[in-house]
Amino acid sequence: MAEQNRIKYDWIIIGAGPAGYMAGIYAGKYGQKVLVIEKDELGGVCLNRGCIPSSFYYQTAEFFNKYAGLKEKKIIQGDVNLRYSELLRNKNEVISRLKKGIGYLFRKYNVEYIQAQARIISSHEVSVSMPEGRKVFSCDKVLIAAGSGEYVPDVIRNSRYYTGETVWGMEKLPESLGVIGGGVVGTEIALIFSQFGVKVILFEMAENILPFLDEDVVQPVVKKLKENRVRILTGVGVSAAQDDKDKVRIELKNGGTFDVDELVVSAGRRPELQSMPENDLPALELGFLKVDESYETSRKGIYALGDVINRGKMFAHLASYQAIDLMKKLHGGEKGRKDIPVPYGLFTVPQLAGIGLTEKELRAAGRRYRILKSPLLSTSMGKIADVKNGFLKLILSHEGNEVLGAHVVSEKAVELIALMSFLFDHGLQKDFSMIHRTLFLHPSESEVFSGHILELN
């Protein structure tokens, strides 16, 4: 029989990833009594096994790329060697420091934290499996911020494999690596490990990797992957994977076979809904929780945000934004927008980033548009950094000056897109002249947005 906890919380938050911990901190900041429950680790997937460790690896891969470029120009000489064990150790230290930062903010705003599996009984009760037995906690409102989990096809499960989360804990570099899935995570993994000298084969079912993006945006990354001797196989499906002594054998539906030292599966993610009540489940939409403008589900008093609601946009930055927006909406702060334009970013070489619509989406909708494109080499810093394949691509309305989409290919694309994200968020993208009237620092890659450079191109 479950023990009833006598404390009543204003909020019980299930999940301690970017959505959950930010919601907890802001609720505590507003004077709410908060309990955060996480079945795994504080910080969730993003901090422990996702964007933070992958970005740490990327920083090292980017250094190797720059070093090779300077060596080719004979500016520097000699070789550098990767000490992979130290990369792992330093990555773990960064994660540890960031987790301590979250813990500090929890203590500062009196947020209680439990590492355990939770299940919602109702909008006012949550059952938690503790080492000493099951406990039931009471609250005014429940927030589901449980994130998402990786999808692993059944045909892979008979072999040993890493996933897009566990690969960052690989204890030693293999000589060869198979990566199933040419989406964001799979492409980043292929680029990073190939930069470390690993022979990579990338398998993708679609006709192109990163199929949601326009081909001209993806092409520079494809070029770099090929320079790193990554074998890219598109339009292929994997029928089986099995261990063969010290190798993993990958069998394709077309009959081809490949042997690799290690296998990574990055085949997409699904929302974590294990905490849902067994009866009277909140309404779903295409497998994700359906919420209103205030992030409330069809069950009054049960709210949701982050990956459990963000179909096609499972981004940590969106989850954090939604968490802050929810708490401000309910506790008198400045309100944000549930339908805010969401920027994307890929930590590849070069980086890819963008916001708004793609040409693919506009063509599918039968909409007319025009393109304004400017190479990074048109800026002084682009020439200094030798950004040969970098460019800014603006997709404009056929008539008028509205920016429908902005896409950047650059060494600093994830930083440069912040300007367009600001314009989209405030509705200023409807007047392209806003960019022309902006003063950009010289020399910098951001000058690619400068009015005179755009006009000259």
Coordinates of C-alpha atoms in Angstrom, one line a residue:
M1 CA 0.0 0.0 0.0
A2 CA 1.3 3.4 -0.9
E3 CA 2.3 5.8 1.9
Q4 CA 0.7 9.3 1.6
N5 CA 3.0 12.2 1.9
R6 CA 1.4 15.0 3.9
I7 CA 3.2 17.9 2.1
K8 CA 1.2 19.5 -0.6
Y9 CA 3.0 21.1 -3.5
D10 CA 1.9 23.8 -5.9
W11 CA 3.6 22.0 -8.7
I12 CA 4.9 18.5 -9.2
I13 CA 7.1 18.4 -12.3
I14 CA 7.9 15.1 -14.0
G15 CA 11.2 15.4 -15.8
A16 CA 14.4 17.3 -15.0
G17 CA 15.6 18.1 -18.5
P18 CA 15.6 21.7 -20.0
A19 CA 11.8 21.9 -19.8
G20 CA 11.5 20.4 -16.3
Y21 CA 14.3 22.1 -14.5
M22 CA 13.6 25.5 -16.0
A23 CA 10.0 25.2 -15.1
G24 CA 10.9 24.2 -11.6
I25 CA 13.4 27.1 -11.1
Y26 CA 11.0 29.7 -12.4
A27 CA 8.1 28.3 -10.4
G28 CA 10.3 28.5 -7.3
K29 CA 11.3 32.0 -8.3
Y30 CA 7.6 32.9 -8.2
G31 CA 7.3 31.6 -4.7
Q32 CA 5.7 28.3 -5.6
K33 CA 6.4 25.1 -3.6
V34 CA 7.8 22.7 -6.2
L35 CA 8.8 19.0 -6.4
V36 CA 10.7 17.9 -9.5
I37 CA 10.9 14.1 -10.1
E38 CA 13.3 12.6 -12.7
K39 CA 13.7 8.8 -13.3
D40 CA 17.2 9.2 -14.8
E41 CA 19.7 12.1 -14.2
L42 CA 19.3 15.7 -13.4
G43 CA 19.6 17.7 -16.6
G44 CA 17.9 15.1 -18.7
V45 CA 19.1 13.8 -22.0
C46 CA 20.3 17.1 -23.4
L47 CA 22.8 17.7 -20.6
N48 CA 24.0 14.1 -19.9
R49 CA 23.8 12.3 -23.3
G50 CA 22.7 14.8 -25.9
C51 CA 23.5 18.3 -27.1
I52 CA 26.1 19.1 -24.3
P53 CA 28.4 16.1 -24.8
S54 CA 27.9 16.1 -28.6
S55 CA 28.8 19.9 -28.7
F56 CA 31.9 19.2 -26.5
Y57 CA 33.0 16.5 -29.0
Y58 CA 32.2 18.9 -31.9
Q59 CA 34.5 21.6 -30.5
T60 CA 37.4 19.2 -30.6
A61 CA 36.5 18.0 -34.1
E62 CA 36.3 21.6 -35.3
F63 CA 39.8 22.2 -34.0
F64 CA 41.1 19.3 -36.0
N65 CA 39.4 20.7 -39.1
K66 CA 40.9 24.2 -38.5
Y67 CA 44.4 22.7 -37.8
A68 CA 44.3 20.8 -41.0
G69 CA 43.4 23.9 -43.0
L70 CA 46.3 25.9 -41.5
K71 CA 48.7 23.0 -42.1
E72 CA 47.6 22.9 -45.7
K73 CA 48.4 26.5 -46.1
K74 CA 51.8 25.8 -44.4
I75 CA 51.1 28.3 -41.7
I76 CA 51.7 25.6 -39.1
Q77 CA 53.5 22.3 -39.3
G78 CA 53.6 19.0 -37.4
D79 CA 50.8 16.6 -36.3
V80 CA 48.4 16.7 -33.4
N81 CA 47.1 13.6 -31.7
L82 CA 43.8 13.1 -30.1
R83 CA 43.9 11.8 -26.5
Y84 CA 40.5 10.3 -26.5
S85 CA 40.5 9.3 -22.8
E86 CA 41.1 13.0 -21.9
L87 CA 38.3 14.1 -24.2
L88 CA 36.0 11.8 -22.3
R89 CA 37.2 13.0 -18.9
N90 CA 36.9 16.7 -19.7
K91 CA 33.4 16.1 -21.2
N92 CA 32.3 14.5 -18.0
E93 CA 33.7 17.4 -15.9
V94 CA 31.7 19.9 -18.0
I95 CA 28.5 17.9 -17.5
S96 CA 29.2 17.6 -13.7
R97 CA 29.7 21.4 -13.4
L98 CA 26.5 22.1 -15.3
K99 CA 24.6 19.7 -13.1
K100 CA 25.9 21.4 -10.0
G101 CA 24.7 24.7 -11.4
I102 CA 21.2 23.3 -11.7
G103 CA 21.4 21.9 -8.2
Y104 CA 22.5 25.3 -6.9
L105 CA 19.5 27.0 -8.5
F106 CA 17.1 24.3 -7.1
R107 CA 18.4 25.1 -3.6
K108 CA 18.3 28.9 -4.2
Y109 CA 14.6 28.7 -5.1
N110 CA 13.7 25.9 -2.7
V111 CA 12.9 23.4 -5.4
E112 CA 12.8 19.8 -4.1
Y113 CA 14.2 17.0 -6.3
I114 CA 13.7 13.3 -6.3
Q115 CA 15.3 10.8 -8.6
A116 CA 12.6 8.1 -9.1
Q117 CA 10.0 6.8 -11.5
A118 CA 6.7 8.7 -11.2
R119 CA 3.2 8.0 -12.4
I120 CA 0.3 10.4 -12.5
I121 CA -2.8 9.3 -10.5
S122 CA -4.7 12.5 -11.1
S123 CA -4.1 16.3 -11.5
H124 CA -3.6 16.4 -7.8
E125 CA -1.7 13.2 -7.0
V126 CA 1.5 11.6 -8.2
S127 CA 2.7 8.1 -7.3
V128 CA 6.5 7.7 -6.9
S129 CA 8.4 4.5 -6.6
M130 CA 11.0 5.0 -3.9
P131 CA 13.6 2.5 -2.5
E132 CA 11.6 2.3 0.7
G133 CA 8.3 1.8 -1.1
R134 CA 5.7 3.6 -3.1
K135 CA 4.7 7.1 -2.0
V136 CA 1.9 9.4 -3.1
F137 CA 2.5 13.2 -3.3
S138 CA -0.2 15.8 -3.4
C139 CA -0.2 19.0 -5.5
D140 CA -2.4 21.6 -7.1
K141 CA -1.0 21.1 -10.6
V142 CA 1.1 18.5 -12.5
L143 CA 3.6 19.3 -15.3
I144 CA 4.7 16.6 -17.7
A145 CA 8.2 17.5 -19.0
A146 CA 9.5 13.9 -19.4
G147 CA 11.2 14.5 -22.7
S148 CA 11.7 11.8 -25.3
G149 CA 13.4 8.5 -25.8
E150 CA 15.3 7.0 -28.8
Y151 CA 13.6 4.7 -31.2
V152 CA 15.6 1.6 -32.0
P153 CA 14.2 -0.7 -34.8
D154 CA 13.7 -4.3 -33.9
V155 CA 16.0 -5.5 -36.6
I156 CA 18.9 -3.8 -34.8
R157 CA 18.3 -5.2 -31.3
N158 CA 20.0 -8.5 -31.8
S159 CA 23.4 -6.8 -32.2
R160 CA 25.5 -4.7 -30.0
Y161 CA 25.0 -1.0 -30.7
Y162 CA 25.3 2.5 -29.4
T163 CA 22.6 5.1 -29.8
G164 CA 22.8 8.8 -30.4
E165 CA 22.8 9.2 -26.6
T166 CA 25.2 6.4 -25.5
V167 CA 27.9 7.0 -28.3
W168 CA 29.3 9.9 -26.3
G169 CA 30.3 7.4 -23.6
M170 CA 32.2 5.1 -26.0
E171 CA 35.4 4.2 -24.1
K172 CA 37.7 4.0 -27.1
L173 CA 37.6 5.1 -30.7
P174 CA 36.9 2.3 -33.2
E175 CA 38.6 2.0 -36.5
S176 CA 35.2 1.9 -38.3
L177 CA 31.7 3.0 -37.4
G178 CA 28.4 2.4 -39.0
V179 CA 25.7 5.1 -38.4
I180 CA 22.1 4.3 -39.1
G181 CA 20.1 7.5 -39.7
G182 CA 21.2 10.6 -41.7
G183 CA 19.1 13.1 -39.7
V184 CA 20.6 15.8 -37.5
V185 CA 22.1 13.5 -34.8
G186 CA 23.4 10.9 -37.2
T187 CA 25.0 13.4 -39.5
E188 CA 26.7 15.2 -36.5
I189 CA 28.0 11.8 -35.3
A190 CA 29.3 10.9 -38.7
L191 CA 31.1 14.3 -39.1
I192 CA 32.6 14.3 -35.6
F193 CA 34.0 10.8 -35.6
S194 CA 35.3 11.0 -39.2
Q195 CA 37.1 14.2 -38.2
F196 CA 38.8 12.0 -35.5
G197 CA 40.0 9.6 -38.2
V198 CA 37.3 6.9 -37.8
K199 CA 36.1 5.3 -41.1
V200 CA 32.4 6.0 -41.1
I201 CA 29.5 4.6 -43.2
L202 CA 26.3 6.6 -43.0
F203 CA 23.0 4.8 -43.9
E204 CA 19.8 6.8 -44.7
M205 CA 16.5 5.6 -45.9
A206 CA 15.6 8.9 -47.7
E207 CA 17.2 9.9 -51.0
N208 CA 19.3 12.5 -49.2
I209 CA 20.7 13.0 -45.7
L210 CA 19.0 15.8 -43.8
P211 CA 16.0 15.5 -46.1
F212 CA 14.0 18.3 -44.4
L213 CA 16.5 20.9 -45.6
D214 CA 17.1 22.3 -49.0
E215 CA 19.8 20.5 -51.0
D216 CA 22.0 23.6 -51.5
V217 CA 22.1 24.1 -47.7
V218 CA 23.1 20.4 -47.1
Q219 CA 25.6 20.2 -49.9
P220 CA 28.6 21.8 -48.1
V221 CA 28.2 19.3 -45.3
V222 CA 28.0 16.4 -47.8
K223 CA 31.2 17.7 -49.4
K224 CA 32.9 17.8 -46.0
L225 CA 31.8 14.3 -45.1
K226 CA 33.2 13.0 -48.4
E227 CA 36.5 14.8 -47.8
N228 CA 36.6 12.9 -44.5
R229 CA 36.1 9.7 -46.5
V230 CA 32.6 9.1 -45.1
R231 CA 30.7 6.7 -47.3
I232 CA 27.1 8.0 -47.6
L233 CA 24.5 5.4 -48.6
T234 CA 21.1 6.9 -49.2
G235 CA 17.8 5.3 -50.3
V236 CA 18.7 2.2 -48.3
G237 CA 17.0 0.3 -45.5
V238 CA 18.7 -1.9 -43.0
S239 CA 17.1 -5.4 -42.7
A240 CA 19.3 -6.8 -39.9
A241 CA 22.4 -6.3 -37.8
Q242 CA 24.2 -9.0 -35.9
D243 CA 27.5 -9.5 -34.1
D244 CA 30.1 -11.4 -36.0
K245 CA 33.1 -12.0 -33.7
D246 CA 34.6 -8.6 -33.1
K247 CA 32.6 -6.9 -35.8
V248 CA 29.0 -5.9 -36.4
R249 CA 27.5 -7.0 -39.7
I250 CA 24.9 -4.7 -41.2
E251 CA 22.6 -6.2 -43.8
L252 CA 20.7 -4.0 -46.2
K253 CA 17.3 -4.7 -47.8
N254 CA 18.9 -4.6 -51.2
G255 CA 21.2 -7.4 -50.3
G256 CA 24.4 -5.5 -49.5
T257 CA 26.4 -6.2 -46.3
F258 CA 28.9 -4.2 -44.4
D259 CA 31.1 -5.1 -41.4
V260 CA 32.0 -2.3 -38.9
D261 CA 33.8 -2.3 -35.5
E262 CA 30.9 -0.4 -33.9
L263 CA 27.3 0.5 -34.8
V264 CA 25.4 3.7 -33.9
V265 CA 21.6 3.9 -34.3
S266 CA 20.0 7.3 -34.7
A267 CA 16.6 6.5 -36.0
G268 CA 14.5 9.2 -34.4
R269 CA 12.9 9.9 -31.0
R270 CA 9.5 9.4 -29.4
P271 CA 7.8 11.2 -26.5
E272 CA 8.2 9.7 -23.1
L273 CA 4.6 9.0 -21.8
Q274 CA 5.2 6.3 -19.2
S275 CA 4.2 8.7 -16.4
M276 CA 0.7 9.0 -17.9
P277 CA -2.3 7.8 -15.9
E278 CA -3.5 4.4 -16.9
N279 CA -7.1 5.7 -17.0
D280 CA -8.5 8.9 -18.6
L281 CA -5.3 9.5 -20.6
P282 CA -5.0 13.2 -21.8
A283 CA -5.7 13.7 -25.5
L284 CA -3.0 12.9 -28.0
E285 CA -2.3 14.3 -31.4
L286 CA -0.2 12.1 -33.7
G287 CA 1.4 10.5 -30.6
F288 CA 2.1 13.7 -28.8
L289 CA 0.2 15.4 -25.9
K290 CA -2.2 18.0 -27.1
V291 CA -2.2 21.3 -25.2
D292 CA -3.9 24.7 -25.3
E293 CA -2.3 28.1 -25.4
S294 CA -1.4 27.8 -21.7
Y295 CA 0.2 24.4 -22.2
E296 CA -2.7 22.7 -20.4
T297 CA -3.7 19.2 -21.6
S298 CA -7.3 18.0 -21.9
R299 CA -7.1 16.9 -18.2
K300 CA -7.6 20.1 -16.2
G301 CA -4.6 20.8 -13.9
I302 CA -2.2 18.6 -16.0
Y303 CA 0.2 20.6 -18.1
A304 CA 2.8 19.5 -20.6
L305 CA 5.7 21.0 -22.6
G306 CA 9.0 20.1 -24.3
D307 CA 9.4 17.0 -26.3
V308 CA 6.1 15.4 -25.2
I309 CA 4.3 18.1 -27.2
N310 CA 6.8 19.4 -29.8
R311 CA 6.3 17.0 -32.8
G312 CA 9.1 17.7 -35.3
K313 CA 10.7 20.3 -33.1
M314 CA 12.3 18.4 -30.2
F315 CA 14.8 21.2 -29.3
A316 CA 16.1 22.0 -25.9
H317 CA 16.0 25.7 -26.5
L318 CA 12.3 25.4 -27.4
A319 CA 11.6 23.4 -24.3
S320 CA 13.3 25.9 -22.0
Y321 CA 11.5 28.8 -23.7
Q322 CA 8.1 27.0 -23.1
A323 CA 8.9 26.4 -19.5
I324 CA 9.6 30.0 -18.8
D325 CA 6.6 31.1 -20.8
L326 CA 4.3 28.8 -18.9
M327 CA 5.4 30.0 -15.5
K328 CA 5.2 33.7 -16.5
K329 CA 1.7 33.2 -18.0
L330 CA 0.4 31.6 -14.8
H331 CA 2.2 33.8 -12.3
G332 CA 1.9 37.3 -13.7
G333 CA 5.1 37.7 -15.7
E334 CA 5.6 38.9 -19.2
K335 CA 4.0 36.4 -21.6
G336 CA 5.7 34.9 -24.6
R337 CA 4.3 33.1 -27.6
K338 CA 3.4 29.5 -27.8
D339 CA 3.7 29.6 -31.6
I340 CA 7.1 31.3 -31.6
P341 CA 9.3 30.8 -34.7
V342 CA 11.9 28.2 -33.8
P343 CA 15.5 28.3 -35.1
Y344 CA 17.4 25.1 -35.9
G345 CA 21.1 24.5 -35.7
L346 CA 23.5 21.6 -36.7
F347 CA 26.9 21.3 -35.3
T348 CA 28.6 20.0 -38.5
V349 CA 31.5 21.4 -40.5
P350 CA 30.4 23.9 -41.7
Q351 CA 27.5 24.6 -39.2
L352 CA 24.0 24.8 -40.6
A353 CA 21.3 27.0 -39.0
G354 CA 18.1 28.6 -40.0
I355 CA 14.6 29.8 -39.2
G356 CA 11.3 30.0 -41.1
L357 CA 10.4 28.1 -44.3
T358 CA 12.5 26.2 -46.7
E359 CA 12.1 26.1 -50.5
K360 CA 10.9 22.5 -50.2
E361 CA 8.0 23.6 -47.9
L362 CA 7.1 26.6 -50.2
R363 CA 7.1 24.5 -53.3
A364 CA 5.0 21.8 -51.6
A365 CA 2.5 24.5 -50.7
G366 CA 2.5 26.0 -54.2
R367 CA 3.7 29.3 -53.0
R368 CA 5.9 31.7 -55.1
Y369 CA 9.1 33.2 -53.7
R370 CA 12.4 34.7 -54.6
I371 CA 15.9 33.9 -53.3
L372 CA 18.6 36.3 -52.2
K373 CA 21.9 34.6 -51.6
S374 CA 25.3 35.9 -50.4
P375 CA 28.5 34.0 -50.0
L376 CA 30.5 34.3 -46.8
L377 CA 33.5 35.0 -49.0
S378 CA 31.9 38.4 -49.8
T379 CA 32.9 39.5 -46.3
S380 CA 36.4 40.3 -45.1
M381 CA 36.1 37.8 -42.2
G382 CA 34.8 35.1 -44.6
K383 CA 38.0 35.6 -46.6
I384 CA 40.2 35.6 -43.6
A385 CA 38.6 32.4 -42.2
D386 CA 38.5 30.9 -45.8
V387 CA 34.8 30.0 -45.5
K388 CA 34.7 28.7 -49.1
N389 CA 31.3 26.9 -48.9
G390 CA 29.5 29.3 -46.5
F391 CA 26.6 31.5 -47.5
L392 CA 23.5 33.3 -46.3
K393 CA 20.2 32.3 -48.1
L394 CA 17.2 34.5 -47.6
I395 CA 13.9 33.3 -49.0
L396 CA 11.7 36.3 -49.7
S397 CA 8.0 36.7 -50.6
H398 CA 7.4 36.9 -54.3
E399 CA 6.0 40.4 -53.9
G400 CA 7.0 42.7 -51.0
N401 CA 9.9 42.5 -48.6
E402 CA 8.9 39.7 -46.2
V403 CA 11.6 37.2 -45.2
L404 CA 9.9 33.8 -45.3
G405 CA 13.0 31.8 -44.4
A406 CA 16.7 32.4 -43.5
H407 CA 19.4 29.7 -43.7
V408 CA 23.1 30.1 -42.9
V409 CA 26.0 27.9 -43.8
S410 CA 29.0 29.0 -41.9
E411 CA 31.6 28.2 -39.2
K412 CA 29.4 30.3 -36.9
A413 CA 26.0 29.6 -38.3
V414 CA 24.4 28.8 -34.9
E415 CA 25.4 32.2 -33.6
L416 CA 24.6 34.2 -36.8
I417 CA 21.0 32.9 -36.9
A418 CA 20.3 34.7 -33.7
L419 CA 19.8 38.0 -35.6
M420 CA 17.1 36.4 -37.8
S421 CA 15.5 34.7 -34.8
F422 CA 15.1 38.1 -33.1
L423 CA 13.5 39.6 -36.2
F424 CA 11.1 36.6 -36.6
D425 CA 10.2 36.6 -33.0
H426 CA 9.2 40.3 -33.1
G427 CA 7.5 40.2 -36.5
L428 CA 10.2 42.4 -38.0
Q429 CA 11.0 39.9 -40.8
K430 CA 8.0 41.3 -42.6
D431 CA 10.1 44.3 -43.6
F432 CA 13.4 43.2 -45.2
S433 CA 14.7 46.8 -45.0
M434 CA 15.1 46.3 -41.2
I435 CA 18.3 44.3 -42.0
H436 CA 19.5 47.1 -44.4
R437 CA 19.2 49.6 -41.6
T438 CA 21.3 47.5 -39.1
L439 CA 24.9 48.4 -38.5
F440 CA 27.2 45.3 -38.4
L441 CA 30.7 45.2 -36.8
H442 CA 33.6 45.0 -39.2
P443 CA 35.3 42.6 -39.8
S444 CA 32.9 39.9 -38.9
E445 CA 30.9 37.1 -40.5
S446 CA 27.7 38.9 -39.4
E447 CA 28.4 41.4 -42.2
V448 CA 26.9 38.9 -44.6
F449 CA 23.6 40.3 -43.4
S450 CA 24.7 43.9 -44.2
G451 CA 22.6 45.7 -46.7
H452 CA 25.4 46.8 -49.1
I453 CA 26.8 43.2 -49.3
L454 CA 23.4 41.8 -49.9
E455 CA 22.8 44.4 -52.7
L456 CA 26.1 43.7 -54.3
N457 CA 25.4 40.0 -54.5

